[in-house]
GROMACS .gro file of C-alpha atoms in nm:
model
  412
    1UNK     CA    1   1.445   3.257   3.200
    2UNK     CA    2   1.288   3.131   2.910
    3UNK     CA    3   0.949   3.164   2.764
    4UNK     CA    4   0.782   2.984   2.487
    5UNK     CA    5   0.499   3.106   2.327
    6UNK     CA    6   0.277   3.053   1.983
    7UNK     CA    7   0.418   3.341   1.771
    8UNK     CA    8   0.208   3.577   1.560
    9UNK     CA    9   0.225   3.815   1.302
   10UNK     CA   10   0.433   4.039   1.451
   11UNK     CA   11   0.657   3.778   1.504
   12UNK     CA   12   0.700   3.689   1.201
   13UNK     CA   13   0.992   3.851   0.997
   14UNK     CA   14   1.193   3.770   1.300
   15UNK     CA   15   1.161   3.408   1.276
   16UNK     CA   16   1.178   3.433   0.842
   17UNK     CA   17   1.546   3.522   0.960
   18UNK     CA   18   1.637   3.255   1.203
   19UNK     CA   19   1.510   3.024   0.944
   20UNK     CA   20   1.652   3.171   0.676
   21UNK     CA   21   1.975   3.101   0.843
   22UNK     CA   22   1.903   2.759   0.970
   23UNK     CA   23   1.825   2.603   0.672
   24UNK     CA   24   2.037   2.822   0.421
   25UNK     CA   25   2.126   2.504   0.268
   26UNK     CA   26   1.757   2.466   0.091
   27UNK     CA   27   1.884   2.783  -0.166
   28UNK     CA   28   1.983   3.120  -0.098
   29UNK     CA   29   1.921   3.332   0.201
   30UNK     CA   30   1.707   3.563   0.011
   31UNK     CA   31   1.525   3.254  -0.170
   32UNK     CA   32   1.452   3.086   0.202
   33UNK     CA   33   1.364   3.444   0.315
   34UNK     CA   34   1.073   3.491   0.029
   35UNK     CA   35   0.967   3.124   0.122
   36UNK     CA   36   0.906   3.133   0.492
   37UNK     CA   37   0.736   3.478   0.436
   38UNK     CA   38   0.491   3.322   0.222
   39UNK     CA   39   0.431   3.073   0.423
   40UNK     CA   40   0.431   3.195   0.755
   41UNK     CA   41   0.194   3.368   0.751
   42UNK     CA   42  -0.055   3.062   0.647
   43UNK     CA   43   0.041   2.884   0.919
   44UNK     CA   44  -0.030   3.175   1.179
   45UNK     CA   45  -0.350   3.289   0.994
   46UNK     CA   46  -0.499   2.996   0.827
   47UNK     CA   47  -0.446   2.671   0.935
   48UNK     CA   48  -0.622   2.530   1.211
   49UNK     CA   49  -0.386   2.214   1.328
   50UNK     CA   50  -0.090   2.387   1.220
   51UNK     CA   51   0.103   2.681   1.460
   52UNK     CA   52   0.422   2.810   1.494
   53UNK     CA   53   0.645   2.836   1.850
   54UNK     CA   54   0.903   3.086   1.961
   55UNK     CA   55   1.173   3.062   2.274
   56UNK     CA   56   1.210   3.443   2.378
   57UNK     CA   57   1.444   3.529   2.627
   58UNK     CA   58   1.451   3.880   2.784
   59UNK     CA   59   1.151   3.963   2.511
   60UNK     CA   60   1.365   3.837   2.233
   61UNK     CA   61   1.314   3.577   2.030
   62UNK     CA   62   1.638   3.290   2.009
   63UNK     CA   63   1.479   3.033   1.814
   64UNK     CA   64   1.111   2.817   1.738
   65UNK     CA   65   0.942   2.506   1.550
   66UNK     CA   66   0.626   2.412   1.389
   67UNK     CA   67   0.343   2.188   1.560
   68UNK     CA   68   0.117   2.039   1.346
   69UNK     CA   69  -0.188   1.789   1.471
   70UNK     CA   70  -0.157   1.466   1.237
   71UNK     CA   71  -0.363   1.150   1.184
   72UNK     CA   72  -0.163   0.891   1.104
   73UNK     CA   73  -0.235   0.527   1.052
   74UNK     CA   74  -0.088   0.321   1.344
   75UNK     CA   75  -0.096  -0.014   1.233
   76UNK     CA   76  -0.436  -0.110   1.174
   77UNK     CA   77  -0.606   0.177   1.339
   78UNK     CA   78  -0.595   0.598   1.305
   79UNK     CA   79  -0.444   0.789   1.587
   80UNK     CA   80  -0.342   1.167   1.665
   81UNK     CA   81   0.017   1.237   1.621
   82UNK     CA   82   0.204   1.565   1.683
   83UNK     CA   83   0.468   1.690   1.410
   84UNK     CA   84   0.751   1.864   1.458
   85UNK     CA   85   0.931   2.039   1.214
   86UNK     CA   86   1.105   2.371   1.137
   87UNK     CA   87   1.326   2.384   1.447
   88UNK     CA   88   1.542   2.646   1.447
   89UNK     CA   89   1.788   2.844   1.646
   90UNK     CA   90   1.934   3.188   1.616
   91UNK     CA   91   2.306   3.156   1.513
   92UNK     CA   92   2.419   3.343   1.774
   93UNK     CA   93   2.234   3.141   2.062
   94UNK     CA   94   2.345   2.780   1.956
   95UNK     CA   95   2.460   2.621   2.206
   96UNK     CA   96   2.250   2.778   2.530
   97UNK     CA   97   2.003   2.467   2.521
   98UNK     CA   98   1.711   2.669   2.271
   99UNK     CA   99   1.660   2.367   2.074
  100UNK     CA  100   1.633   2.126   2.393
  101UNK     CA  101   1.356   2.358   2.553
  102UNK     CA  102   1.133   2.371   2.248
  103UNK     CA  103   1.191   1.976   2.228
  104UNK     CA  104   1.064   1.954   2.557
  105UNK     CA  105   0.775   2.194   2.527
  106UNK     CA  106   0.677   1.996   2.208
  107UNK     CA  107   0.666   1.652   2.397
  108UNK     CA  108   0.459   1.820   2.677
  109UNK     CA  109   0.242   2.032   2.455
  110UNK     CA  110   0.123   1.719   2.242
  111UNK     CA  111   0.128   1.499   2.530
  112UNK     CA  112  -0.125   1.745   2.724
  113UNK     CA  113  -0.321   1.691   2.397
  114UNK     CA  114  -0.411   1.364   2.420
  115UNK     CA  115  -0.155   1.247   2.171
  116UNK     CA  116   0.033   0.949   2.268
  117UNK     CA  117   0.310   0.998   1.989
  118UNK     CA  118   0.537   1.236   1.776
  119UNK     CA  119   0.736   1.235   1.460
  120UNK     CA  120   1.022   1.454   1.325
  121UNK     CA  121   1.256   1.473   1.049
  122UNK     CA  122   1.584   1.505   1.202
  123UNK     CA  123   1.860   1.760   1.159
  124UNK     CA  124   2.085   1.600   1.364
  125UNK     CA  125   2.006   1.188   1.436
  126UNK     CA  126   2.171   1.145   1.795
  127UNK     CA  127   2.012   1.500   1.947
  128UNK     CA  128   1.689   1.367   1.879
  129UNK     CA  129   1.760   0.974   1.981
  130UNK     CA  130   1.881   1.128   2.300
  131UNK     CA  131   1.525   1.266   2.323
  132UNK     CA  132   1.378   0.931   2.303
  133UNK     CA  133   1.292   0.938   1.931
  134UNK     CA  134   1.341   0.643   1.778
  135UNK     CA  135   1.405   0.547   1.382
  136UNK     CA  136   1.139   0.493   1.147
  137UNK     CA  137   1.249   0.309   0.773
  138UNK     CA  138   1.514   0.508   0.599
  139UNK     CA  139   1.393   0.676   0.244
  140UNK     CA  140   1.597   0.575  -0.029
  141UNK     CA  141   1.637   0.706  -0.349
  142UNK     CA  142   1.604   0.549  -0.667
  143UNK     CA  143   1.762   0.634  -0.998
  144UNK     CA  144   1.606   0.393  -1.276
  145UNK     CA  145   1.650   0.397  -1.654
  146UNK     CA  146   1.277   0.464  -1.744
  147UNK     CA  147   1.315   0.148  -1.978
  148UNK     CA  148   1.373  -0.070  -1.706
  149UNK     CA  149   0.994  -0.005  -1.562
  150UNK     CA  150   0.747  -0.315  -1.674
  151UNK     CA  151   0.517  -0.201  -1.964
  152UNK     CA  152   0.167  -0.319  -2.043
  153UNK     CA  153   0.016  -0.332  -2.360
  154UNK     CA  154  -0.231  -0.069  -2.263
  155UNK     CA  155  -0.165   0.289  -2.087
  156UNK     CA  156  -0.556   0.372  -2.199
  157UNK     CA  157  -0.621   0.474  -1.826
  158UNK     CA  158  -0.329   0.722  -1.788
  159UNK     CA  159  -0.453   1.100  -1.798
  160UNK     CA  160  -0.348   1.453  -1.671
  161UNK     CA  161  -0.458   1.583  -1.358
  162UNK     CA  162  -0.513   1.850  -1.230
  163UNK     CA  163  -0.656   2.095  -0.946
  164UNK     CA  164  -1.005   2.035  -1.032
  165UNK     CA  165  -1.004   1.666  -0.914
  166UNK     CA  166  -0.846   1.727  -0.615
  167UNK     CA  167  -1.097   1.559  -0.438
  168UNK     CA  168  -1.055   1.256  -0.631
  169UNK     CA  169  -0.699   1.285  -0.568
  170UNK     CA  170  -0.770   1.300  -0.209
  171UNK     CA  171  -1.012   0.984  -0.236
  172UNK     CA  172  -0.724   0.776  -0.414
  173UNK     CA  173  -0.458   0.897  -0.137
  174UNK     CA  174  -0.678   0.772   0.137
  175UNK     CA  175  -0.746   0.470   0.016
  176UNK     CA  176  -0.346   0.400  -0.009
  177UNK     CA  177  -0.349   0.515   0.357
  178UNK     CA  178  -0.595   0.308   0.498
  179UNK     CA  179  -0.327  -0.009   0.359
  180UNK     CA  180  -0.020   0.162   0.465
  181UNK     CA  181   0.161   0.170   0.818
  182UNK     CA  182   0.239   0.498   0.934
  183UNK     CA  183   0.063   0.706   0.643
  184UNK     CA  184  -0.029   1.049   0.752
  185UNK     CA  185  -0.380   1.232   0.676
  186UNK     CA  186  -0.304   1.495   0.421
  187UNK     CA  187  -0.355   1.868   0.553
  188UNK     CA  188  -0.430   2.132   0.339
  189UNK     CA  189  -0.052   2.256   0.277
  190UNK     CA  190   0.026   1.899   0.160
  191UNK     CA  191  -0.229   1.873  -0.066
  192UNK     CA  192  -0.166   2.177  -0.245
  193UNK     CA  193   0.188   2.087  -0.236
  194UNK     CA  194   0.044   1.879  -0.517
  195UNK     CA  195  -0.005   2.126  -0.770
  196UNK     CA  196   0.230   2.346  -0.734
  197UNK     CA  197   0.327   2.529  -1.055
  198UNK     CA  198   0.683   2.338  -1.068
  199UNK     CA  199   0.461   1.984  -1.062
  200UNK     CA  200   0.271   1.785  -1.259
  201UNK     CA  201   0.021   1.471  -1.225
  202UNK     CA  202  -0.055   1.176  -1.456
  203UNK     CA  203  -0.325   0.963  -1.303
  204UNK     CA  204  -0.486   0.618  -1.343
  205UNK     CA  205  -0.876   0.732  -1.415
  206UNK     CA  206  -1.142   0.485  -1.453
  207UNK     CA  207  -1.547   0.489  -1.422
  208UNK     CA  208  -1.485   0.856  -1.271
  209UNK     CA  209  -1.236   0.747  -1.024
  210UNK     CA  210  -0.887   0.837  -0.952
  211UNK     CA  211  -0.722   0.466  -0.857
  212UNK     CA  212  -0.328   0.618  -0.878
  213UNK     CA  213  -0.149   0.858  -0.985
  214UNK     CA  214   0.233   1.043  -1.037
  215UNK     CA  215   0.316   1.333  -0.870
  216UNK     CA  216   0.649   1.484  -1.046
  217UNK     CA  217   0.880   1.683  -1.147
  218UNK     CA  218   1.186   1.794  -1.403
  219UNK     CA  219   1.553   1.777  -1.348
  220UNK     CA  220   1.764   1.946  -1.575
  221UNK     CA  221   2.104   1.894  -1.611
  222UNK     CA  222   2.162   1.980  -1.982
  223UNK     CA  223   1.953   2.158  -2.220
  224UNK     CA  224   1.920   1.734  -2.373
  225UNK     CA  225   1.990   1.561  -2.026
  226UNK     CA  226   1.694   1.561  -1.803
  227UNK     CA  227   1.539   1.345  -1.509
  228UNK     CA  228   1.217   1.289  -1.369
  229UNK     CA  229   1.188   1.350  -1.002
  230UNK     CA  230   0.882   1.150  -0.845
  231UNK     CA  231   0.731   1.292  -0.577
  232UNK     CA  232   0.441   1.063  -0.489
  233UNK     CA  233   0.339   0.715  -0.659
  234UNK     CA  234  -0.005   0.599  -0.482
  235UNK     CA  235  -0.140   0.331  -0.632
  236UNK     CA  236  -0.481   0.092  -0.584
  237UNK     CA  237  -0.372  -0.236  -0.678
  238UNK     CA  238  -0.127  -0.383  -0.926
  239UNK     CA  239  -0.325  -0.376  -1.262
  240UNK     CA  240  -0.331   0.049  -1.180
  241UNK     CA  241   0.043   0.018  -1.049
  242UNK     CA  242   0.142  -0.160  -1.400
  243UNK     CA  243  -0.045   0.130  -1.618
  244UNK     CA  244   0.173   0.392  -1.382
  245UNK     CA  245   0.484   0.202  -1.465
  246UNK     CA  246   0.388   0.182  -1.842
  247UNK     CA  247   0.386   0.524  -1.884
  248UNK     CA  248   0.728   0.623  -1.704
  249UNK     CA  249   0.912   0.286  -1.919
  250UNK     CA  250   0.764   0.521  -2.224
  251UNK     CA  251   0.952   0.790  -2.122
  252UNK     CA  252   1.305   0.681  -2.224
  253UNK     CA  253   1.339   0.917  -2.517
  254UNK     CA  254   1.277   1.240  -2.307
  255UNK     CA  255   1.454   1.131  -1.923
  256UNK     CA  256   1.733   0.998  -1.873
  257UNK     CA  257   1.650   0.888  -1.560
  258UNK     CA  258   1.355   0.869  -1.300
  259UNK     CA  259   1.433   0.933  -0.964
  260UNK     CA  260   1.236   0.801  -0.691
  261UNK     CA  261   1.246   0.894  -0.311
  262UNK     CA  262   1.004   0.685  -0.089
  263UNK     CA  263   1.037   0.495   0.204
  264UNK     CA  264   0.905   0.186   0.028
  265UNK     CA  265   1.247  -0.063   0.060
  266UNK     CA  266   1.143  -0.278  -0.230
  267UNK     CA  267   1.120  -0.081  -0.534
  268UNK     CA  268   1.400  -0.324  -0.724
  269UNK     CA  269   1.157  -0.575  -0.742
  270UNK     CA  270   0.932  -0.388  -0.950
  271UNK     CA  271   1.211  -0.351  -1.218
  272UNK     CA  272   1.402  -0.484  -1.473
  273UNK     CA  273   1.769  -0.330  -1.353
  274UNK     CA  274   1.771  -0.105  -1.072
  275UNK     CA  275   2.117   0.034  -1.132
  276UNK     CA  276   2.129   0.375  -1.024
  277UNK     CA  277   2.484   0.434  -1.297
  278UNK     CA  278   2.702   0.453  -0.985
  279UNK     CA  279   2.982   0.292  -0.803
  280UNK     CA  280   3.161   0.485  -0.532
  281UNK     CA  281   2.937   0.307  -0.264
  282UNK     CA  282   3.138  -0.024  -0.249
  283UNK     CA  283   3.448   0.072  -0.574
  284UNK     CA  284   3.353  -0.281  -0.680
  285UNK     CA  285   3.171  -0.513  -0.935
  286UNK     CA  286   2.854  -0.462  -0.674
  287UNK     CA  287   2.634  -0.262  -0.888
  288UNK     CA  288   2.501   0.041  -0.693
  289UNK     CA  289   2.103   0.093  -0.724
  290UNK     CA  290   2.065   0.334  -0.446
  291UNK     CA  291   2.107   0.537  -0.147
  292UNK     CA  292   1.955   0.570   0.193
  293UNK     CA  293   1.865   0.794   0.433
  294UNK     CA  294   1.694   0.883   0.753
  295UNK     CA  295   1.385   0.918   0.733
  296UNK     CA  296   1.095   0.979   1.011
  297UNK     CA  297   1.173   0.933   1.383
  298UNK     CA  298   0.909   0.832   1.597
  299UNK     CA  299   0.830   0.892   1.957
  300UNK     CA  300   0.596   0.724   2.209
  301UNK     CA  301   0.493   1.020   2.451
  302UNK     CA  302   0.235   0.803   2.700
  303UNK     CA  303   0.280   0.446   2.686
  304UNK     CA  304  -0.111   0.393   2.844
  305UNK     CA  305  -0.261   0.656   2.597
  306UNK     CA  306  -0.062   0.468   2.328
  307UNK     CA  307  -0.197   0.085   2.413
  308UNK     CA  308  -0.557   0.327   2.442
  309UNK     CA  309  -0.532   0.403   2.111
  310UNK     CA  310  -0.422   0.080   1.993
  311UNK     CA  311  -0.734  -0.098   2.235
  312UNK     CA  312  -0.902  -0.247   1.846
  313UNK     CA  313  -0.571  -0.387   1.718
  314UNK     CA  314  -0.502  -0.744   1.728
  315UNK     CA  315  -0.109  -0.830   1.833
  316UNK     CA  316  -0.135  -1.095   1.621
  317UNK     CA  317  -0.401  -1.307   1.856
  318UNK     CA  318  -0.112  -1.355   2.115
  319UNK     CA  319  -0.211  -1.391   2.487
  320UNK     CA  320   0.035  -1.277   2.740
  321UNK     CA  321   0.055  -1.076   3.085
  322UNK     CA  322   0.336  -0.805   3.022
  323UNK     CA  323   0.518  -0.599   3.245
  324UNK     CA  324   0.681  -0.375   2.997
  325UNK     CA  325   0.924  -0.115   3.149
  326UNK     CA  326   0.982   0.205   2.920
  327UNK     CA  327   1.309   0.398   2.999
  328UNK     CA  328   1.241   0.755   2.930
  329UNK     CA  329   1.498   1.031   3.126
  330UNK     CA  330   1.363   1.301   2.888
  331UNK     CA  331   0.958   1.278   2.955
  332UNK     CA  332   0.938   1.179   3.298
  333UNK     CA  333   0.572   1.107   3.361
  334UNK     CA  334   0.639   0.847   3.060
  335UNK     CA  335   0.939   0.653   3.260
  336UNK     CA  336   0.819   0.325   3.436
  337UNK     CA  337   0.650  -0.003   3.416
  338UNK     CA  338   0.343  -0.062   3.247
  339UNK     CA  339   0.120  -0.410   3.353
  340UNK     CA  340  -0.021  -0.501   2.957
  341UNK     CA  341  -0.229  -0.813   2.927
  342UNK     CA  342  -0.268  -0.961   2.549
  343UNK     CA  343  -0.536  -1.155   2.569
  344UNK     CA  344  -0.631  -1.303   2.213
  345UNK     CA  345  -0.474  -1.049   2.054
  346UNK     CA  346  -0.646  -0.771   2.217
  347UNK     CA  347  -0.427  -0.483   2.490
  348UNK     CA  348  -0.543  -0.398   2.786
  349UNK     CA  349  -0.381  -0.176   3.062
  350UNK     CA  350  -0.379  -0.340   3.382
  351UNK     CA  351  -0.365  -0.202   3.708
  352UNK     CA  352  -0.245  -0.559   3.905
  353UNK     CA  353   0.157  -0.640   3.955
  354UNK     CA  354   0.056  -1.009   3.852
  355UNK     CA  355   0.243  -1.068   3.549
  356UNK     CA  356   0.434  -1.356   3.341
  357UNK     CA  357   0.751  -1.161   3.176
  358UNK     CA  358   0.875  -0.834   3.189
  359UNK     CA  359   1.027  -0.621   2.887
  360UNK     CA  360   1.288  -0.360   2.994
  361UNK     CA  361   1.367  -0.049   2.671
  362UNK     CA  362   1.448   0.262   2.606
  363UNK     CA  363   1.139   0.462   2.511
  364UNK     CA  364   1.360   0.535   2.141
  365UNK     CA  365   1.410   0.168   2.031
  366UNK     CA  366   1.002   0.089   2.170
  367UNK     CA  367   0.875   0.360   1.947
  368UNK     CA  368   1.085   0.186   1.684
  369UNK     CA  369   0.939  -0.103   1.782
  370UNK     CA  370   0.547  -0.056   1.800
  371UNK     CA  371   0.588   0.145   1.426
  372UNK     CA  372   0.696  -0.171   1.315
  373UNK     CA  373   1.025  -0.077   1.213
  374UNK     CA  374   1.233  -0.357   1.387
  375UNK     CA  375   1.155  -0.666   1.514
  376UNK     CA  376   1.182  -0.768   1.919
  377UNK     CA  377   1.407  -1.037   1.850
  378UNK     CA  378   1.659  -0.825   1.674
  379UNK     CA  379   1.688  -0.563   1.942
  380UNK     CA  380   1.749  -0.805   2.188
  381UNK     CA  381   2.008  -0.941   1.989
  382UNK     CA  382   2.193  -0.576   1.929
  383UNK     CA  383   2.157  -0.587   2.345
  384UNK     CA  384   1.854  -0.280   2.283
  385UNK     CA  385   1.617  -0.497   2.459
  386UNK     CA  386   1.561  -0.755   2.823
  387UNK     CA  387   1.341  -1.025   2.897
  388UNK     CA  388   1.340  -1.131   3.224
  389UNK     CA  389   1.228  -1.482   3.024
  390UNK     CA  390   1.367  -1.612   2.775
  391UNK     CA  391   1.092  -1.866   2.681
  392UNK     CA  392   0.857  -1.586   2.636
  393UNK     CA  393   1.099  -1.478   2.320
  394UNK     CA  394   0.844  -1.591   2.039
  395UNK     CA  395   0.542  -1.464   2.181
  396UNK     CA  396   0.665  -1.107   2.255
  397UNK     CA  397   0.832  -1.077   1.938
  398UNK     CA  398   0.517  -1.197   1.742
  399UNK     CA  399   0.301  -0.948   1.916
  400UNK     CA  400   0.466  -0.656   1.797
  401UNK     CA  401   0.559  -0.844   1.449
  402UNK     CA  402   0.397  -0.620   1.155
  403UNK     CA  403   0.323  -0.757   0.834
  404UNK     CA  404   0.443  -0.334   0.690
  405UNK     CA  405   0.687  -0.143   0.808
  406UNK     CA  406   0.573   0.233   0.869
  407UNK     CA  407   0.554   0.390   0.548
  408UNK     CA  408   0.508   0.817   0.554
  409UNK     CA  409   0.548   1.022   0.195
  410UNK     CA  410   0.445   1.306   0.435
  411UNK     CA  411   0.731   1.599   0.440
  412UNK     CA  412   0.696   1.870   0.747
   0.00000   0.00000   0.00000
């Protein structure tokens, strides 16, 4: 019999060590160790939306996550989302189902909440699509000659940064979230993520303001061969964006190359040669420029909460009466048909059977689908997808058409 319960100090060192040896591939066991007890403890003791979870059996504890209460920008409107990270299982208990009970006291525990969605980082893809969580945009990673960036004649903005205009920071971040699909609200840990003492900032300042800035790191793989790893790149606008890029093509005599990872899939527009140096990918003339990989996965917990929460957004001024029917075999009260009526744009729950097509998915590809992060169309063309209607094609696809696909720089 199982029984999961928010951990404490006490509880602490035990779970350093499952950690430790869950994610021994972040550095050393002794390095994870001296991580997770420094931050363990602020989790437990300090932060308010943030907790940690254990699975005891007989009194002992086999394995636990981290919940953390996020806003995120769905769309064109702010919701509550839960995270999930930091699952992990004793190594001598895989395989007795730890994992899938913590996954299912997350979905419940958030869902009791109020929160109509989740979001993870996965360790294993198919586990959690078999859970109903569906993909976000991959995050790709860019390695760029710093020549290659666009220069300006000017880089008279550009300044250091530092702790003491965190707020400002904060102010500038915001603003980037407020135009970005699936940005999260930055919590305490993430924020002081920024400064840490391995990290630096150069920022776009002007009349007192913050408008962008870099958040980065070094590289080094010689004593004379080093990179720039960039962390964050939050920008205002494109005259701010240009200053940014200035400053990194101005690099070229100190990195060899900058590396970006973001989720933002058109980066090789900004520059002059995206070429990341290698060519194992395709062993061809195709020049390589960079690599992908998962990124977030999404889950919709309530489908009524969820078109609640989404009650000011405009589907694209579409009017329609929707019976959409959400397959979901691992959160029960979340399996069934929904009545939806579009009218002008604007969602409505209905409580009548009257309706003009019906949608049938799996609760993974519609959480996909309301982030933004595929079209309708194509998932009834990959077979993810029915319409009972075929002539109704257009106006469902246009209703969950997105002009941005989600876009998180948010790492739990």
């Amino acid at each position: 019999m199982s029984t999961i319960r928010k951990l404490t100090e006490k509880d602490i060192e035990d779970f350093v060590e499952i950690s430790a040896n869950a994610y021994c591939g972040f550095g050393t066991l002794e390095q994870m160790r001296k991580a997770y007890r420094e931050f363990f403890p602020i989790v437990v003791n300090e932060l308010e939306d943030d907790d940690l979870f254990g699975l005891c059996r007989e009194e002992k504890l086999h394995g636990g996550m981290r919940l953390i209460d996020y806003k995120m920008k769905l769309l064109s409107t702010k919701a509550a989302v839960g995270g999930i990270g930091c699952v992990a299982v004793d190594l001598v208990h895989k395989k007795e189902k730890v994992a899938k009970e913590l996954m299912e006291f997350a979905c419940k525990y958030f869902r009791e909440k109020g929160m109509s969605m989740a979001a993870l980082y996965p360790f294993r893809v198919d586990f959690y699509k078999n859970m109903g969580f569906g993909y976000g945009v991959e995050r790709r990673q860019y390695k760029i000659e710093p020549k290659y960036f666009p220069k300006d004649s000017s880089k008279k903005h550009i300044t250091y940064l530092n702790e003491e205009s965190k707020d400002d920071i904060l102010d500038c971040y915001n603003s980037f979230l407020e135009k970005n699909n699936g940005m999260m609200e930055k919590t305490e840990p993430c924020l002081e993520r920024l400064f840490r003492k391995d990290r630096k900032i150069v920022g776009y300042k002007k009349d007192g303001r913050v408008l962008g800035y870099i958040n980065f790191s070094y590289k080094t793989k010689h004593l004379l061969k080093n990179d720039m790893v960039i962390h964050e790149l939050i920008y205002e606008n494109h005259e701010v964006l240009l200053e940014l890029c200035t400053f990194l093509h101005f690099q070229a005599d100190q990195f060899e190359r900058i590396i970006i990872n973001t989720p933002d899939e058109h980066i090789h527009y900004l520059v002059n040669n995206p070429e990341n140096g290698e060519y194992e990918a395709f062993n061809s003339i195709k020049n390589e420029f960079g690599v992908s990989a998962i990124g977030l996965m999404y889950r919709v917990l309530d489908v009524r909460k969820l078109f609640k929460d989404l009650n000011s957004h405009n589907f694209n001024n579409q009017s329609c009466s929707l019976k959409l029917t959400v397959i979901d075999d691992f959160v029960k009260e979340n399996d069934g048909s929904t009545v939806v009526e579009f009218k002008d744009g604007k969602a409505t729950i209905c409580n009548s059977e009257d309706y003009e097509v019906e949608v049938e998915i799996k609760v993974s590809d519609f959480s996909s689908l309301i982030m933004g992060a595929i079209s309708f169309k194509k998932l009834a063309e990959y077979g993810l997808a029915r319409i009972s209607d075929e002539k109704y094609m257009n106006i469902i696809n246009n209703i969950f058409l997105t002009d941005k696909k989600p876009m998180c720089i948010t790492d739990f």
